[in-house]
Short mmCIF file of C-alpha atoms in Angstrom, two decimals:
data_model
loop_
_atom_site.label_atom_id
_atom_site.label_comp_id
_atom_site.label_asym_id
_atom_site.label_seq_id
_atom_site.Cartn_x
_atom_site.Cartn_y
_atom_site.Cartn_z
CA MET A 396 121.44 94.09 87.29
CA ILE A 397 118.29 96.15 87.22
CA ASP A 398 116.79 96.74 83.72
CA ASP A 399 116.53 100.56 83.42
CA GLN A 400 113.47 101.29 81.29
CA ARG A 401 113.10 104.94 82.37
CA LYS A 402 112.28 107.47 79.67
CA HIS A 403 114.81 110.30 79.62
CA PRO A 404 113.38 113.80 79.34
CA SER A 405 113.86 115.68 76.11
CA LYS A 406 116.58 118.26 75.96
CA VAL A 407 114.44 120.59 73.84
CA ALA A 408 110.95 120.29 75.38
CA THR A 409 108.70 123.14 76.38
CA ASP A 410 108.69 124.11 80.01
CA ARG A 411 105.58 122.03 80.82
CA ALA A 412 106.76 119.02 78.97
CA SER A 413 110.22 119.34 80.50
CA LEU A 414 109.06 119.66 84.09
CA THR A 415 106.50 116.87 83.88
CA ALA A 416 108.98 114.60 82.14
CA PHE A 417 111.64 115.23 84.75
CA LEU A 418 109.08 114.50 87.48
CA ASP A 419 108.04 111.28 85.81
CA TYR A 420 111.72 110.37 85.46
CA GLN A 421 112.22 110.85 89.16
CA ARG A 422 109.11 108.77 89.91
CA ALA A 423 110.44 106.02 87.72
CA THR A 424 113.75 106.21 89.52
CA LEU A 425 112.11 105.48 92.82
CA ALA A 426 110.35 102.53 91.25
CA LEU A 427 113.68 101.35 89.84
CA LYS A 428 115.31 101.44 93.22
CA CYS A 429 112.63 99.08 94.54
CA GLU A 430 112.59 96.71 91.63
CA ARG A 431 113.15 93.01 92.29
CA LEU A 432 113.23 93.33 96.09
CA THR A 433 111.14 91.28 98.50
CA GLY A 434 108.70 92.79 100.86
CA ASP A 435 111.08 92.17 103.70
CA GLN A 436 113.94 93.86 101.80
CA LEU A 437 111.75 96.90 101.10
CA LYS A 438 111.09 97.16 104.87
CA GLN A 439 114.71 96.77 105.75
CA ARG A 440 116.40 99.60 107.68
CA ALA A 441 119.58 99.08 105.74
CA VAL A 442 121.55 102.09 106.86
CA PRO A 443 122.35 101.77 110.60
CA SER A 444 122.11 105.52 111.36
CA SER A 445 118.68 105.85 109.77
CA LYS A 446 115.13 104.55 110.19
CA LEU A 447 114.39 105.04 106.46
CA THR A 448 113.26 102.11 104.37
CA LEU A 449 112.47 101.90 100.66
CA LEU A 450 108.84 101.01 101.40
CA GLY A 451 108.66 103.99 103.76
CA LEU A 452 109.91 106.26 101.01
CA VAL A 453 107.26 104.90 98.63
CA ARG A 454 104.51 105.50 101.16
CA HIS A 455 105.96 108.96 102.00
CA MET A 456 105.96 109.95 98.29
CA ALA A 457 102.31 108.84 98.00
CA GLU A 458 101.50 111.24 100.82
CA VAL A 459 103.61 114.03 99.34
CA GLU A 460 101.99 113.59 95.92
CA ARG A 461 98.52 113.72 97.41
CA THR A 462 99.33 116.78 99.52
CA TRP A 463 100.91 118.95 96.90
CA PHE A 464 98.63 118.16 93.98
CA ARG A 465 95.24 117.39 95.52
CA GLN A 466 95.39 119.51 98.64
CA VAL A 467 97.54 122.44 97.53
CA LEU A 468 96.68 122.80 93.83
CA LYS A 469 93.16 121.30 93.74
CA GLY A 470 92.03 122.56 97.14
CA GLU A 471 90.77 119.25 98.47
CA THR A 472 90.89 118.18 102.10
CA VAL A 473 93.29 115.28 102.09
CA ASN A 474 93.69 113.01 105.07
CA GLY A 475 96.79 110.87 105.48
CA LEU A 476 96.73 107.34 104.18
CA TRP A 477 98.58 106.03 107.21
CA PRO A 478 97.94 107.19 110.77
CA ASP A 479 100.67 108.99 112.70
CA PHE A 480 102.70 106.66 114.90
CA GLY A 481 103.68 108.04 118.24
CA GLY A 482 103.90 111.58 116.76
CA ASP A 483 105.88 110.39 113.75
CA HIS A 484 104.66 110.21 110.14
CA GLY A 485 102.84 106.90 109.91
CA GLU A 486 104.07 106.21 106.31
CA PHE A 487 107.55 105.54 107.65
CA HIS A 488 106.47 102.80 110.04
CA VAL A 489 106.43 99.79 107.73
CA GLU A 490 106.67 96.84 110.03
CA ASP A 491 103.14 95.77 109.21
CA ALA A 492 102.85 97.56 105.87
CA ASP A 493 101.57 95.84 102.78
CA ARG A 494 103.80 96.27 99.78
CA GLU A 495 101.02 96.11 97.24
CA GLU A 496 98.90 98.62 99.11
CA ALA A 497 101.81 101.05 99.27
CA PHE A 498 102.66 100.83 95.62
CA SER A 499 99.05 100.96 94.52
CA ALA A 500 98.48 104.16 96.67
CA TRP A 501 101.70 105.69 95.24
CA ARG A 502 100.76 104.88 91.60
CA THR A 503 97.26 106.23 92.14
CA ALA A 504 98.57 109.41 93.71
CA CYS A 505 100.95 109.94 90.75
CA GLU A 506 98.13 109.48 88.26
CA GLU A 507 95.89 111.86 90.20
CA ALA A 508 98.75 114.36 90.27
CA ARG A 509 99.14 114.23 86.46
CA ASP A 510 95.37 114.75 86.15
CA VAL A 511 95.46 117.80 88.40
CA VAL A 512 98.36 119.39 86.46
CA SER A 513 96.52 118.85 83.20
CA THR A 514 93.63 121.05 84.40
CA PHE A 515 95.79 124.13 84.59
CA PRO A 516 96.28 126.06 81.33
CA SER A 517 99.65 127.47 82.34
CA LEU A 518 102.56 126.68 84.59
CA ASP A 519 102.22 130.23 85.80
CA ALA A 520 98.71 129.59 87.09
CA THR A 521 98.53 130.08 90.88
CA VAL A 522 96.32 128.98 93.71
CA ASP A 523 95.90 130.53 97.11
CA PHE A 524 97.04 128.10 99.70
CA ARG A 525 96.67 129.32 103.24
CA GLY A 526 97.11 132.92 102.13
CA GLU A 527 100.12 132.23 99.89
CA ALA A 528 100.13 132.23 96.08
CA ILE A 529 101.64 129.00 94.74
CA SER A 530 102.20 128.31 91.05
CA VAL A 531 101.93 125.04 89.23
CA ARG A 532 105.56 125.57 88.19
CA TYR A 533 106.64 125.80 91.82
CA VAL A 534 104.84 122.57 92.71
CA LEU A 535 106.35 120.60 89.83
CA THR A 536 109.83 121.98 90.61
CA HIS A 537 109.40 121.23 94.30
CA MET A 538 108.27 117.66 93.56
CA ILE A 539 111.35 117.09 91.33
CA GLU A 540 113.50 118.27 94.20
CA GLU A 541 111.63 116.13 96.72
CA TYR A 542 112.05 113.01 94.63
CA ALA A 543 115.70 113.74 93.81
CA ARG A 544 116.52 114.01 97.51
CA HIS A 545 114.69 110.85 98.44
CA ASN A 546 116.06 108.95 95.41
CA GLY A 547 119.50 109.68 96.77
CA HIS A 548 118.40 108.05 100.05
CA ALA A 549 116.87 105.16 98.07
CA ASP A 550 120.17 104.67 96.22
CA LEU A 551 122.06 104.27 99.46
CA LEU A 552 119.39 101.97 100.90
CA ARG A 553 119.38 99.77 97.81
CA GLU A 554 123.14 99.50 97.77
CA ALA A 555 123.17 98.48 101.47
CA ILE A 556 120.43 95.87 100.83
CA ASP A 557 121.87 94.00 97.92
CA GLY A 558 124.83 95.87 96.52
CA GLU A 559 122.84 97.17 93.55
CA VAL A 560 124.18 100.54 92.46
CA GLY A 561 123.37 102.88 89.70
CA GLU A 562 121.76 106.19 88.78
#
C-alpha cells in the first residue's frame, strides 16, 4: 500500500492559499501515483486503448507547468523539453526516456511555477498573452483542472500496472 503523505488543503484558507494548496495537492497526487514503480512500469502502456504512460504524464505536466507559468504568466519564450515525435508531443514518447530526468524536470517546473505566482500581488492580476487577458486565478484554476484530469488517467494506469488503487 502506498503511504499517502499529501497535505490536504485547508477548508478555511484565503483564495490564494486555497488555490495554491489544491494545486500542490494535485501535484502530490501525481507523484503518489508513481511511487514505488520501476522505470519500466512507469513506461508501461497499461491501458490497451491508450498510449498514455505514467512517465509520459509526468513529462507532460512538466511541459504544462513551464508553459502556463513561465510562458503565459512570466512572458518567457519556453521551448519544449522533449522534441516532437512524428508530429506528436515528444513528452509522451517514453521508450528511451530517463525517469530521473523526467521527475527532475517536473519538480523544477513546479518550483519555478510557485516562484512565478509569488511575484504577483493578487490573483486578479492579469497578463496579456497573445492579445488575451489571463489572470493568475485562471491559471491556477486551470492547472488544478489539468492535474485532476490527468490524475484520473494516472489512477487507471496505476491500477492496471500493479492493482494499487486509491484517491
